[in-house]
Short mmCIF file of C-alpha atoms and ligand atoms in Angstrom, two decimals:
data_model
loop_
_atom_site.label_atom_id
_atom_site.label_comp_id
_atom_site.label_asym_id
_atom_site.label_seq_id
_atom_site.Cartn_x
_atom_site.Cartn_y
_atom_site.Cartn_z
CA MET A 17 28.52 8.11 26.80
CA ILE A 18 26.51 8.48 23.60
CA GLN A 19 28.63 7.21 20.71
CA GLY A 20 29.12 8.20 17.14
CA HIS A 21 27.73 11.72 17.14
CA GLU A 22 29.17 15.18 17.54
CA LYS A 23 28.54 16.37 21.05
CA LEU A 24 28.49 19.31 23.39
CA LEU A 25 30.19 18.74 26.73
CA ILE A 26 28.66 20.50 29.73
CA LEU A 27 30.99 20.58 32.69
CA ASP A 28 28.82 20.75 35.78
CA PHE A 29 29.82 23.04 38.61
CA GLY A 30 26.65 22.29 40.54
CA SER A 31 24.14 24.88 39.34
CA GLN A 32 20.52 23.97 39.81
CA TYR A 33 20.08 24.91 36.14
CA THR A 34 22.70 22.61 34.61
CA GLN A 35 20.15 20.09 33.40
CA LEU A 36 18.31 22.89 31.65
CA ILE A 37 21.38 23.68 29.54
CA ALA A 38 21.34 20.10 28.30
CA ARG A 39 17.62 20.24 27.65
CA ARG A 40 17.77 23.51 25.70
CA THR A 41 20.69 22.17 23.70
CA ARG A 42 18.97 18.94 22.81
CA GLU A 43 15.86 20.87 21.84
CA LEU A 44 18.11 22.53 19.28
CA ARG A 45 19.00 19.05 18.00
CA VAL A 46 22.48 19.04 19.38
CA CYS A 47 23.56 16.10 21.47
CA ALA A 48 24.70 17.28 24.91
CA GLU A 49 26.03 15.46 27.93
CA ILE A 50 26.64 16.70 31.44
CA HIS A 51 29.73 15.51 33.26
CA PRO A 52 31.19 16.51 36.64
CA TYR A 53 33.60 19.46 36.46
CA ASN A 54 36.49 17.27 37.64
CA ILE A 55 36.41 14.47 35.04
CA GLY A 56 39.92 15.45 34.01
CA LEU A 57 41.61 16.47 30.78
CA GLU A 58 42.06 12.95 29.41
CA LYS A 59 38.33 12.19 29.65
CA ILE A 60 37.54 15.51 28.02
CA LYS A 61 39.86 14.72 25.12
CA GLU A 62 38.37 11.27 24.79
CA PHE A 63 34.91 12.80 24.73
CA ALA A 64 36.07 14.96 21.81
CA PRO A 65 33.37 17.63 22.10
CA ARG A 66 32.64 20.13 19.37
CA GLY A 67 31.94 22.68 22.08
CA ILE A 68 32.18 23.02 25.85
CA ILE A 69 29.92 24.86 28.27
CA LEU A 70 31.12 25.58 31.79
CA SER A 71 27.98 25.65 33.91
CA GLY A 72 27.10 27.93 36.78
CA GLY A 73 27.52 26.83 40.34
CA PRO A 74 27.05 27.88 43.94
CA ALA A 75 30.75 28.44 44.72
CA ASN A 76 32.69 31.70 44.48
CA ILE A 77 35.84 31.65 42.40
CA THR A 78 37.46 33.76 45.12
CA ASP A 79 37.02 30.91 47.64
CA PRO A 80 40.21 28.98 48.37
CA ASP A 81 38.64 25.62 47.50
CA ALA A 82 36.65 26.81 44.48
CA PRO A 83 36.05 23.99 41.94
CA MET A 84 38.39 24.21 38.94
CA ALA A 85 38.63 22.86 35.42
CA PRO A 86 41.95 22.08 33.73
CA LYS A 87 43.35 25.21 32.12
CA GLU A 88 44.38 23.10 29.14
CA ILE A 89 40.80 22.96 27.87
CA PHE A 90 41.59 26.33 26.31
CA ASP A 91 44.38 24.76 24.27
CA LEU A 92 42.22 22.14 22.53
CA GLY A 93 40.92 24.43 19.82
CA ILE A 94 37.36 23.84 21.06
CA PRO A 95 34.89 26.71 21.59
CA VAL A 96 34.05 27.35 25.24
CA LEU A 97 31.12 29.22 26.76
CA GLY A 98 31.27 30.03 30.46
CA ILE A 99 27.96 30.71 32.18
CA CYS A 100 27.92 32.61 35.48
CA TYR A 101 30.40 30.72 37.69
CA GLY A 102 31.74 29.23 34.44
CA MET A 103 32.51 32.73 33.18
CA GLN A 104 34.33 33.66 36.36
CA LEU A 105 36.30 30.46 36.18
CA MET A 106 37.23 31.21 32.58
CA ALA A 107 38.31 34.71 33.56
CA HIS A 108 40.27 33.38 36.53
CA LEU A 109 42.09 30.72 34.50
CA LEU A 110 42.94 33.08 31.66
CA GLY A 111 44.27 35.93 33.77
CA GLY A 112 41.30 38.23 34.44
CA LYS A 113 40.45 39.70 37.78
CA VAL A 114 37.41 38.56 39.74
CA ALA A 115 36.50 40.25 43.01
CA LYS A 116 34.03 39.53 45.74
CA ALA A 117 30.93 41.62 45.16
CA GLN A 118 29.45 43.63 47.99
CA ARG A 119 26.18 41.82 47.58
CA ARG A 120 24.85 38.92 45.56
CA GLU A 121 23.20 39.95 42.31
CA TYR A 122 20.08 37.87 42.00
CA GLY A 123 17.08 38.13 39.71
CA TYR A 124 16.28 40.15 36.61
CA SER A 125 18.78 42.51 35.14
CA ARG A 126 18.74 44.58 31.98
CA MET A 127 21.71 44.00 29.71
CA GLU A 128 22.65 46.30 26.85
CA ILE A 129 24.25 44.41 23.99
CA ASP A 130 27.50 45.95 22.76
CA ASP A 131 28.48 43.48 20.06
CA THR A 132 26.19 41.43 17.84
CA SER A 133 28.75 39.53 15.80
CA ASP A 134 28.50 35.98 17.20
CA LEU A 135 26.87 35.17 20.50
CA PHE A 136 24.30 37.95 20.31
CA HIS A 137 23.79 37.76 16.56
CA GLY A 138 20.28 38.78 15.56
CA LEU A 139 19.61 40.41 18.92
CA SER A 140 19.78 44.07 19.73
CA GLY A 141 19.42 46.69 22.41
CA GLY A 142 18.37 45.82 25.94
CA GLN A 143 17.73 42.27 27.04
CA ASP A 144 16.13 40.88 30.16
CA VAL A 145 18.60 38.44 31.67
CA TRP A 146 18.53 36.34 34.83
CA MET A 147 21.42 36.77 37.21
CA SER A 148 22.46 34.70 40.17
CA HIS A 149 26.03 35.30 41.26
CA GLY A 150 28.22 36.52 44.08
CA ASP A 151 31.59 37.40 42.55
CA ARG A 152 32.05 40.09 39.93
CA LEU A 153 34.39 40.25 36.99
CA GLU A 154 36.45 43.44 37.34
CA THR A 155 39.06 43.07 34.62
CA ALA A 156 38.64 40.88 31.56
CA PRO A 157 41.48 38.46 30.80
CA PRO A 158 44.02 39.56 28.13
CA GLY A 159 42.52 39.39 24.64
CA PHE A 160 38.93 39.57 25.93
CA SER A 161 36.53 42.48 25.74
CA GLY A 162 33.02 43.22 26.94
CA ILE A 163 30.10 42.50 24.60
CA GLY A 164 27.27 43.39 26.98
CA HIS A 165 26.87 45.54 30.08
CA THR A 166 24.37 46.11 32.83
CA GLU A 167 24.01 49.01 35.21
CA GLY A 168 26.05 47.18 37.82
CA SER A 169 28.65 45.59 35.55
CA THR A 170 30.56 46.66 32.47
CA LEU A 171 31.38 43.00 31.81
CA ALA A 172 28.04 41.18 31.89
CA ALA A 173 29.22 39.33 28.79
CA MET A 174 32.67 38.99 27.22
CA ARG A 175 34.43 37.40 24.29
CA HIS A 176 37.95 36.75 23.14
CA GLY A 177 39.05 38.79 20.14
CA GLU A 178 40.27 35.87 18.03
CA ARG A 179 39.59 32.64 19.81
CA PRO A 180 36.09 31.15 20.30
CA PHE A 181 35.78 31.82 24.02
CA PHE A 182 32.72 33.51 25.49
CA GLY A 183 31.54 34.27 28.98
CA ILE A 184 28.16 35.46 30.20
CA GLN A 185 27.32 36.44 33.72
CA PHE A 186 23.64 35.49 33.44
CA HIS A 187 21.76 32.25 32.77
CA PRO A 188 20.62 31.87 29.15
CA GLU A 189 19.09 28.46 29.88
CA VAL A 190 16.25 29.68 32.09
CA ALA A 191 12.93 31.00 30.85
CA HIS A 192 13.60 34.26 32.73
CA THR A 193 16.12 35.11 30.02
CA PRO A 194 13.65 35.35 27.13
CA ASN A 195 16.28 35.38 24.37
CA GLY A 196 18.54 32.88 26.11
CA ALA A 197 17.72 30.09 23.68
CA ALA A 198 18.74 32.34 20.75
CA MET A 199 22.09 32.98 22.47
CA LEU A 200 22.69 29.27 23.02
CA GLU A 201 21.68 28.67 19.43
CA ASN A 202 24.26 31.20 18.28
CA PHE A 203 26.94 29.52 20.36
CA LEU A 204 26.07 26.05 19.08
CA PHE A 205 25.64 26.85 15.40
CA ARG A 206 27.56 30.06 14.65
CA VAL A 207 30.46 29.47 17.01
CA CYS A 208 30.78 25.69 17.32
CA GLY A 209 29.33 24.78 13.94
CA PHE A 210 27.10 21.94 15.05
CA ALA A 211 24.99 20.41 12.31
CA GLY A 212 21.86 20.22 14.47
CA ASP A 213 20.92 16.79 13.18
CA TRP A 214 20.57 15.00 16.52
CA THR A 215 17.27 13.16 16.58
CA MET A 216 15.85 10.28 18.49
CA ARG A 217 16.38 8.16 15.40
CA SER A 218 20.11 8.87 15.59
CA PHE A 219 20.03 7.97 19.27
CA VAL A 220 18.25 4.68 18.54
CA GLU A 221 20.70 3.77 15.80
CA SER A 222 23.81 4.50 17.81
CA SER A 223 22.32 2.68 20.83
CA LEU A 224 21.58 -0.44 18.83
CA GLU A 225 25.20 -0.60 17.75
CA THR A 226 26.54 0.08 21.23
CA ILE A 227 24.33 -2.58 22.79
CA ARG A 228 25.26 -5.19 20.19
CA ALA A 229 28.96 -4.47 20.57
CA ARG A 230 28.82 -4.67 24.36
CA VAL A 231 26.61 -7.74 24.69
CA GLY A 232 28.10 -9.95 22.00
CA ASP A 233 26.66 -13.43 22.39
CA ALA A 234 25.80 -13.13 26.07
CA GLY A 235 22.33 -13.11 27.54
CA VAL A 236 20.64 -10.07 29.07
CA LEU A 237 18.06 -10.13 31.80
CA MET A 238 15.57 -7.45 32.66
CA ALA A 239 12.70 -6.80 35.02
CA LEU A 240 9.72 -5.55 33.06
CA SER A 241 7.20 -3.52 34.99
CA GLY A 242 5.00 -2.15 32.23
CA GLY A 243 6.12 1.41 33.07
CA VAL A 244 7.49 3.78 30.43
CA ASP A 245 11.19 3.48 31.27
CA SER A 246 11.44 -0.28 31.49
CA SER A 247 9.21 -0.70 28.43
CA VAL A 248 11.32 1.57 26.26
CA ALA A 249 14.59 0.06 27.50
CA ALA A 250 13.30 -3.45 26.89
CA ARG A 251 12.12 -2.63 23.37
CA LEU A 252 15.41 -1.01 22.51
CA ILE A 253 17.47 -3.93 23.76
CA SER A 254 15.18 -6.43 22.13
CA GLU A 255 15.52 -4.56 18.84
CA ALA A 256 19.30 -4.83 19.23
CA ILE A 257 19.74 -8.42 20.35
CA GLY A 258 16.37 -10.15 19.90
CA ASP A 259 16.01 -13.39 21.80
CA LYS A 260 19.14 -12.91 23.84
CA LEU A 261 17.04 -10.65 26.04
CA THR A 262 14.86 -12.36 28.63
CA CYS A 263 12.37 -10.22 30.52
CA ILE A 264 10.88 -11.23 33.82
CA PHE A 265 7.53 -9.80 34.73
CA VAL A 266 6.51 -10.31 38.35
CA ASP A 267 2.80 -10.21 39.08
CA ASN A 268 2.76 -9.18 42.74
CA GLY A 269 -1.01 -9.15 43.00
CA LEU A 270 -0.88 -5.38 43.50
CA LEU A 271 -1.34 -4.33 39.89
CA ARG A 272 -4.25 -2.53 38.32
CA GLN A 273 -7.08 -4.27 36.54
CA GLY A 274 -5.99 -6.31 33.52
CA GLU A 275 -2.43 -5.01 33.72
CA ALA A 276 -0.62 -8.34 33.79
CA GLU A 277 -2.59 -9.52 30.75
CA LYS A 278 -1.90 -6.28 28.88
CA VAL A 279 1.84 -6.48 29.50
CA MET A 280 2.00 -10.08 28.38
CA SER A 281 -0.09 -9.61 25.27
CA MET A 282 1.93 -6.64 24.14
CA TYR A 283 5.47 -7.86 24.76
CA ALA A 284 5.15 -11.58 24.37
CA GLY A 285 2.30 -11.35 21.86
CA HIS A 286 2.73 -8.29 19.69
CA PHE A 287 6.48 -7.81 19.93
CA HIS A 288 7.38 -11.52 20.19
CA MET A 289 9.72 -10.89 23.06
CA LYS A 290 10.84 -13.54 25.53
CA VAL A 291 8.88 -12.65 28.65
CA ILE A 292 8.56 -14.89 31.68
CA LYS A 293 5.59 -14.10 33.85
CA VAL A 294 5.86 -15.08 37.47
CA ASP A 295 2.66 -15.09 39.44
CA ALA A 296 3.78 -14.34 42.97
CA SER A 297 0.59 -12.67 44.16
CA GLU A 298 -0.14 -15.19 46.86
CA MET A 299 3.28 -14.77 48.37
CA PHE A 300 3.06 -10.97 48.39
CA LEU A 301 -0.47 -10.90 49.77
CA SER A 302 0.21 -13.42 52.51
CA ARG A 303 3.27 -11.46 53.63
CA LEU A 304 1.20 -8.27 53.67
CA ALA A 305 -1.59 -9.79 55.78
CA GLY A 306 -2.25 -7.73 58.88
CA VAL A 307 0.28 -5.02 57.89
CA THR A 308 -1.01 -1.43 57.99
CA ASP A 309 2.13 0.69 58.27
CA PRO A 310 3.13 2.17 54.86
CA GLN A 311 6.87 1.79 55.34
CA LYS A 312 6.45 -1.78 56.54
CA LYS A 313 4.49 -2.51 53.38
CA ARG A 314 7.36 -1.18 51.30
CA LYS A 315 9.87 -3.19 53.32
CA ILE A 316 7.96 -6.35 52.56
CA ILE A 317 7.29 -5.64 48.89
CA GLY A 318 10.79 -4.52 47.87
CA PRO A 319 12.74 -7.51 49.19
CA SER A 320 10.01 -9.95 48.11
CA PHE A 321 10.36 -8.65 44.58
CA VAL A 322 14.11 -9.13 44.70
CA GLU A 323 13.66 -12.65 46.07
CA VAL A 324 11.24 -13.66 43.31
CA PHE A 325 13.33 -12.08 40.60
CA VAL A 326 16.59 -13.65 41.74
CA LYS A 327 15.01 -17.09 42.03
CA GLU A 328 13.69 -16.85 38.49
CA ALA A 329 16.87 -15.30 37.11
CA GLU A 330 19.03 -18.12 38.42
CA LYS A 331 17.15 -20.54 36.22
CA ILE A 332 18.21 -18.74 33.05
CA PRO A 333 21.54 -19.88 31.60
CA ASP A 334 24.38 -17.79 30.11
CA VAL A 335 23.28 -14.42 31.37
CA LYS A 336 25.94 -11.76 31.75
CA PHE A 337 24.02 -8.50 31.92
CA LEU A 338 21.16 -6.93 33.79
CA ALA A 339 19.36 -4.18 31.90
CA GLN A 340 17.50 -1.35 33.55
CA GLY A 341 15.64 1.77 32.56
CA THR A 342 17.69 4.33 34.50
CA LEU A 343 17.18 7.87 33.17
CA TYR A 344 19.41 10.89 33.12
CA PRO A 345 17.95 12.64 36.16
CA ASP A 346 18.64 9.47 38.18
CA VAL A 347 22.26 9.57 37.12
CA ILE A 348 23.48 13.13 37.39
CA GLU A 349 25.01 13.88 40.71
CA SER A 350 23.81 17.42 40.92
CA THR A 351 20.26 16.41 40.16
CA HIS A 352 17.48 18.24 41.90
CA THR A 353 14.75 16.13 40.46
CA LYS A 354 15.24 12.87 42.23
CA GLY A 355 11.84 11.59 43.31
CA PRO A 356 11.42 8.63 45.61
CA SER A 357 10.67 6.39 42.68
CA ALA A 358 14.04 7.13 41.09
CA VAL A 359 15.89 6.46 44.31
CA ILE A 360 14.01 3.28 44.94
CA LYS A 361 14.39 2.09 41.39
CA THR A 362 18.13 2.70 41.38
CA HIS A 363 18.53 1.04 44.73
CA HIS A 364 16.62 -2.02 43.62
CA ASN A 365 18.55 -2.53 40.49
CA LEU A 366 21.98 -2.08 41.99
CA GLU A 367 21.02 -4.71 44.50
CA LEU A 368 19.85 -7.07 41.79
CA GLY A 369 22.99 -6.61 39.73
CA ASP A 370 25.17 -7.33 42.75
CA MET A 371 23.22 -10.33 43.90
CA LEU A 372 23.27 -11.93 40.49
CA HIS A 373 26.84 -10.85 39.67
CA LEU A 374 25.67 -9.20 36.48
CA ASP A 375 26.97 -6.10 34.73
CA LEU A 376 24.47 -3.32 34.21
CA ILE A 377 23.20 -2.13 30.87
CA GLU A 378 21.41 1.20 31.02
CA PRO A 379 20.59 2.29 27.48
CA LEU A 380 18.54 5.31 28.57
CA ARG A 381 20.95 6.77 31.05
CA GLU A 382 21.67 9.78 28.86
CA LEU A 383 18.03 10.69 28.27
CA PHE A 384 15.40 12.87 29.82
CA LYS A 385 11.89 11.54 30.26
CA ASP A 386 10.46 13.33 27.23
CA GLU A 387 13.29 11.95 25.11
CA VAL A 388 12.59 8.45 26.41
CA ARG A 389 9.02 8.89 25.26
CA ALA A 390 10.23 9.99 21.84
CA VAL A 391 12.45 6.89 21.64
CA GLY A 392 9.45 4.77 22.63
CA GLU A 393 7.45 6.24 19.77
CA GLU A 394 10.36 5.73 17.42
CA LEU A 395 10.39 2.06 18.43
CA GLY A 396 6.70 1.68 17.71
CA LEU A 397 5.43 1.43 21.27
CA PRO A 398 1.76 2.38 21.47
CA LYS A 399 0.81 5.84 22.70
CA ASN A 400 -0.85 4.51 25.85
CA VAL A 401 2.43 2.95 26.95
CA VAL A 402 4.61 5.88 26.00
CA TRP A 403 2.37 8.42 27.73
CA ARG A 404 1.56 6.31 30.74
CA HIS A 405 1.38 7.90 34.18
CA PRO A 406 3.98 6.82 36.75
CA PHE A 407 2.91 3.93 38.93
CA PRO A 408 4.68 3.16 42.21
CA GLY A 409 6.63 -0.05 42.69
CA PRO A 410 4.57 -1.11 45.73
CA GLY A 411 1.50 -0.71 43.52
CA LEU A 412 -1.98 -0.72 44.95
CA ALA A 413 -0.67 -1.81 48.36
CA ILE A 414 0.00 1.86 49.17
CA ARG A 415 -3.38 2.89 47.74
CA VAL A 416 -5.40 0.52 49.89
CA LEU A 417 -4.88 2.37 53.13
CA GLY A 418 -4.68 0.11 56.13
CA GLU A 419 -4.65 -3.64 55.63
CA VAL A 420 -4.31 -4.92 52.07
CA THR A 421 -6.78 -7.70 51.33
CA VAL A 422 -7.92 -9.35 48.12
CA GLU A 423 -11.40 -7.89 48.60
CA ARG A 424 -10.21 -4.34 49.18
CA LEU A 425 -7.81 -4.54 46.24
CA GLU A 426 -10.68 -5.63 44.04
CA ILE A 427 -12.88 -2.72 45.15
CA LEU A 428 -10.05 -0.28 44.45
CA ARG A 429 -9.34 -1.82 41.04
CA GLN A 430 -12.91 -1.42 39.92
CA ALA A 431 -13.08 2.19 41.04
CA ASP A 432 -9.69 3.02 39.54
CA THR A 433 -10.70 1.53 36.20
CA ILE A 434 -13.81 3.70 36.07
CA PHE A 435 -11.84 6.80 37.03
CA LEU A 436 -9.16 6.28 34.39
CA GLU A 437 -11.77 5.41 31.78
CA GLU A 438 -13.70 8.63 32.38
CA LEU A 439 -10.54 10.68 32.58
CA THR A 440 -9.37 9.33 29.24
CA LYS A 441 -12.77 9.76 27.61
CA ALA A 442 -12.86 13.40 28.69
CA GLY A 443 -9.37 14.01 27.26
CA TRP A 444 -7.91 14.67 30.71
CA TYR A 445 -5.60 11.67 31.08
CA ASP A 446 -2.88 13.29 28.98
CA LYS A 447 -3.34 16.65 30.66
CA VAL A 448 -2.35 15.45 34.13
CA TRP A 449 0.88 13.99 35.43
CA GLN A 450 -0.64 11.24 37.55
CA ALA A 451 -4.15 10.18 38.49
CA PHE A 452 -5.39 7.38 40.69
CA CYS A 453 -7.81 6.31 43.40
CA VAL A 454 -7.15 5.56 47.05
CA LEU A 455 -9.37 3.32 49.14
CA LEU A 456 -9.71 4.84 52.59
CA PRO A 457 -10.11 2.87 55.81
CA VAL A 458 -13.18 4.96 56.57
CA LYS A 459 -16.77 3.86 56.42
CA SER A 460 -19.64 6.26 56.22
CA VAL A 461 -23.40 6.18 56.07
CA GLY A 462 -25.37 6.64 52.89
CA VAL A 463 -28.76 5.92 51.33
CA MET A 464 -29.33 3.91 48.19
CA GLY A 465 -32.92 3.53 47.13
CA ASP A 466 -34.73 3.05 50.39
CA GLU A 467 -31.82 1.43 52.08
CA ARG A 468 -29.26 2.75 54.45
CA THR A 469 -25.70 1.85 53.47
CA TYR A 470 -22.54 1.80 55.55
CA GLU A 471 -19.64 1.43 53.15
CA ASN A 472 -16.12 2.50 52.15
CA THR A 473 -14.92 5.93 51.09
CA LEU A 474 -12.86 6.48 47.96
CA ALA A 475 -10.45 9.34 47.42
CA VAL A 476 -9.77 10.41 43.85
CA ARG A 477 -6.49 12.17 43.13
CA ALA A 478 -5.10 13.87 40.03
CA VAL A 479 -2.00 16.05 40.05
CA ASN A 480 0.13 18.13 37.75
CA SER A 481 3.87 18.04 38.17
CA ARG A 482 7.13 18.27 36.27
CA ASP A 483 9.28 15.92 38.27
CA ALA A 484 7.20 14.58 41.18
CA MET A 485 9.16 16.74 43.64
CA THR A 486 6.34 19.25 43.76
CA ALA A 487 2.81 18.86 42.48
CA ASP A 488 -0.45 20.78 42.23
CA TRP A 489 -3.82 19.15 42.49
CA ALA A 490 -5.44 19.17 39.07
CA GLN A 491 -8.55 21.29 38.62
CA LEU A 492 -10.68 18.65 36.95
CA PRO A 493 -14.04 19.96 35.73
CA TYR A 494 -16.91 19.55 38.19
CA ASP A 495 -19.08 17.72 35.70
CA LEU A 496 -16.31 15.15 35.14
CA LEU A 497 -15.86 14.68 38.89
CA GLY A 498 -19.62 14.34 39.20
CA LYS A 499 -19.75 11.68 36.53
CA ILE A 500 -16.91 9.73 38.13
CA SER A 501 -18.59 9.87 41.53
CA ASN A 502 -21.94 8.73 40.11
CA ARG A 503 -20.41 5.85 38.22
CA VAL A 504 -18.22 4.66 41.10
CA VAL A 505 -20.98 4.72 43.69
CA GLY A 506 -23.45 3.21 41.24
CA GLU A 507 -21.21 0.46 39.87
CA VAL A 508 -18.72 -0.52 42.55
CA ARG A 509 -20.15 -2.55 45.39
CA GLY A 510 -18.49 -1.50 48.60
CA ILE A 511 -18.11 2.25 47.91
CA ASN A 512 -20.81 4.74 48.83
CA ARG A 513 -18.84 7.99 48.99
CA VAL A 514 -16.27 9.67 46.74
CA THR A 515 -14.02 12.58 47.73
CA TYR A 516 -11.57 14.60 45.64
CA ASP A 517 -8.14 15.33 47.07
CA ILE A 518 -7.29 19.04 46.78
CA THR A 519 -3.91 18.95 48.50
CA SER A 520 -0.77 20.03 46.67
CA LYS A 521 2.76 18.81 47.30
CA PRO A 522 4.15 20.18 49.54
CA PRO A 523 2.61 20.00 52.09
CA GLY A 524 1.01 16.73 50.92
CA THR A 525 2.67 13.94 48.98
CA ILE A 526 1.32 12.53 45.75
CA GLU A 527 0.56 9.12 47.19
CA TRP A 528 -1.35 8.83 50.46
CA GLU A 529 1.04 6.31 52.00
P1 XMP B 615 5.18 11.02 46.65
O1 XMP B 615 4.02 10.25 47.20
O2 XMP B 615 6.43 10.82 47.45
O3 XMP B 615 5.45 10.40 45.23
O4 XMP B 615 4.86 12.47 46.44
C1 XMP B 615 6.26 10.94 44.22
C2 XMP B 615 6.24 9.97 43.04
O5 XMP B 615 6.86 8.74 43.40
C3 XMP B 615 5.95 7.66 43.32
N1 XMP B 615 6.18 6.81 44.51
C4 XMP B 615 6.85 5.65 44.47
N2 XMP B 615 7.41 5.00 43.42
N3 XMP B 615 8.07 3.28 44.90
C5 XMP B 615 8.01 3.79 43.65
O6 XMP B 615 8.50 3.16 42.72
C6 XMP B 615 7.54 3.87 45.98
O7 XMP B 615 7.60 3.36 47.11
C7 XMP B 615 6.90 5.13 45.74
N4 XMP B 615 6.26 6.02 46.56
C8 XMP B 615 5.84 7.04 45.76
C9 XMP B 615 4.57 8.29 43.30
O8 XMP B 615 3.62 7.48 42.63
C10 XMP B 615 4.84 9.59 42.59
O9 XMP B 615 4.88 9.43 41.18
#
């Protein structure tokens, strides 16, 4: 839980849009947290929110086992906004009548505003709103009246006459409701009275205090990968407790060119952090010898990492905590954005914590990726770290298709370096979600000068994505692709052909293995 700041509590009834409510709210500089609908009244009181939003959800309130919230939340003197299922729940708990609709109302609807005093302040007339619900509110609970209607429903939005309770049948958090953000803004500022002073600086300050209070004089251990999440978490903890944090950086021999050196010079050098570098490349590479199956590669790399880390960790005295860079989407149960990296990361770290009998510290577990980046900037991490593309745990092993050898890794590294260099120079690195090269186990014929060549093929991949669950291939300019191809074939011995991957996800995946 984020400490020391006024907060909005979002009770999650399982809507696919719940995370968006938190995002929109935080964009309005109000600190919001999502918790499961059944956390119980005591937890809610302890949380002491300035406002509560009941999210949408897939259930029907008319179902016998429909998820409920304690009715007492309406006795706490806290403003409540029910969205979609949340509105029906509010109506149900406060004595309104909800009936099963003949058919599900889904998609755009036109709502006429009937009252502009609070929630719809500054708005007027007809509004496009996005609906997605089965049940229908037939009679408002006592004390409530309609403040917006659609053709199909006289109660598309309702409010209590005196108390700060509002319900809306549509989703204000999605882009399909163009004035949805203004409605949320009205709820947060006009109804709840939030100050709107939540910034990443306030997050950093409250985190530093929380970390210091929790850790005391104990030692904290952390695996540093060079990725955004672990870098930001490590910087934050180091800012809080200095030398009591020890980072372990495992060089598995599967990193990109110069990466190990860069990580060491930044953290150990520039930030004066305690970083232990373990060179385990020989071990990883010898275990990978002869292995071509992608899942087998992962099954070797994951446990080998754990083995190396645990061995090193056991040498460090007085450690009580293991820190990790878990983010919000990894945490929330109803998440729809869990990519394989999140699952793998979480899995890894739980295992490490258990094996070492350490408690977990997860300072970023309340944050979305863009907020983590903002914290990174706040902590003075360089732009190229904060805006770094994701890089898979198994590293280049899953980008050298087929057997992973020192020679093939080296060929891939050289090509990848050229690709990223050109991409950055052309201003495209920051415009794509992830970009990398894959060395294919395919040889083809070419000519260079007067000579016939028979060499490797390289695939170049760049994709756009929001959350890695789906991705589109990036439409890089032809002249940039041409330049990359020329440079790679001209400069990297062992590659005589370059292809560009134009497969989206689905049906492809981002990585090739
Ligand atoms: P795919 O290939 O499944 O990748 O579309 C989605 C995202 O996850 C990354 N990825 C991994 N990350 N360990 C990781 O830590 C893995 O085994 C792994 N496999 C894929 C991939 O780079 C992309 O960002």
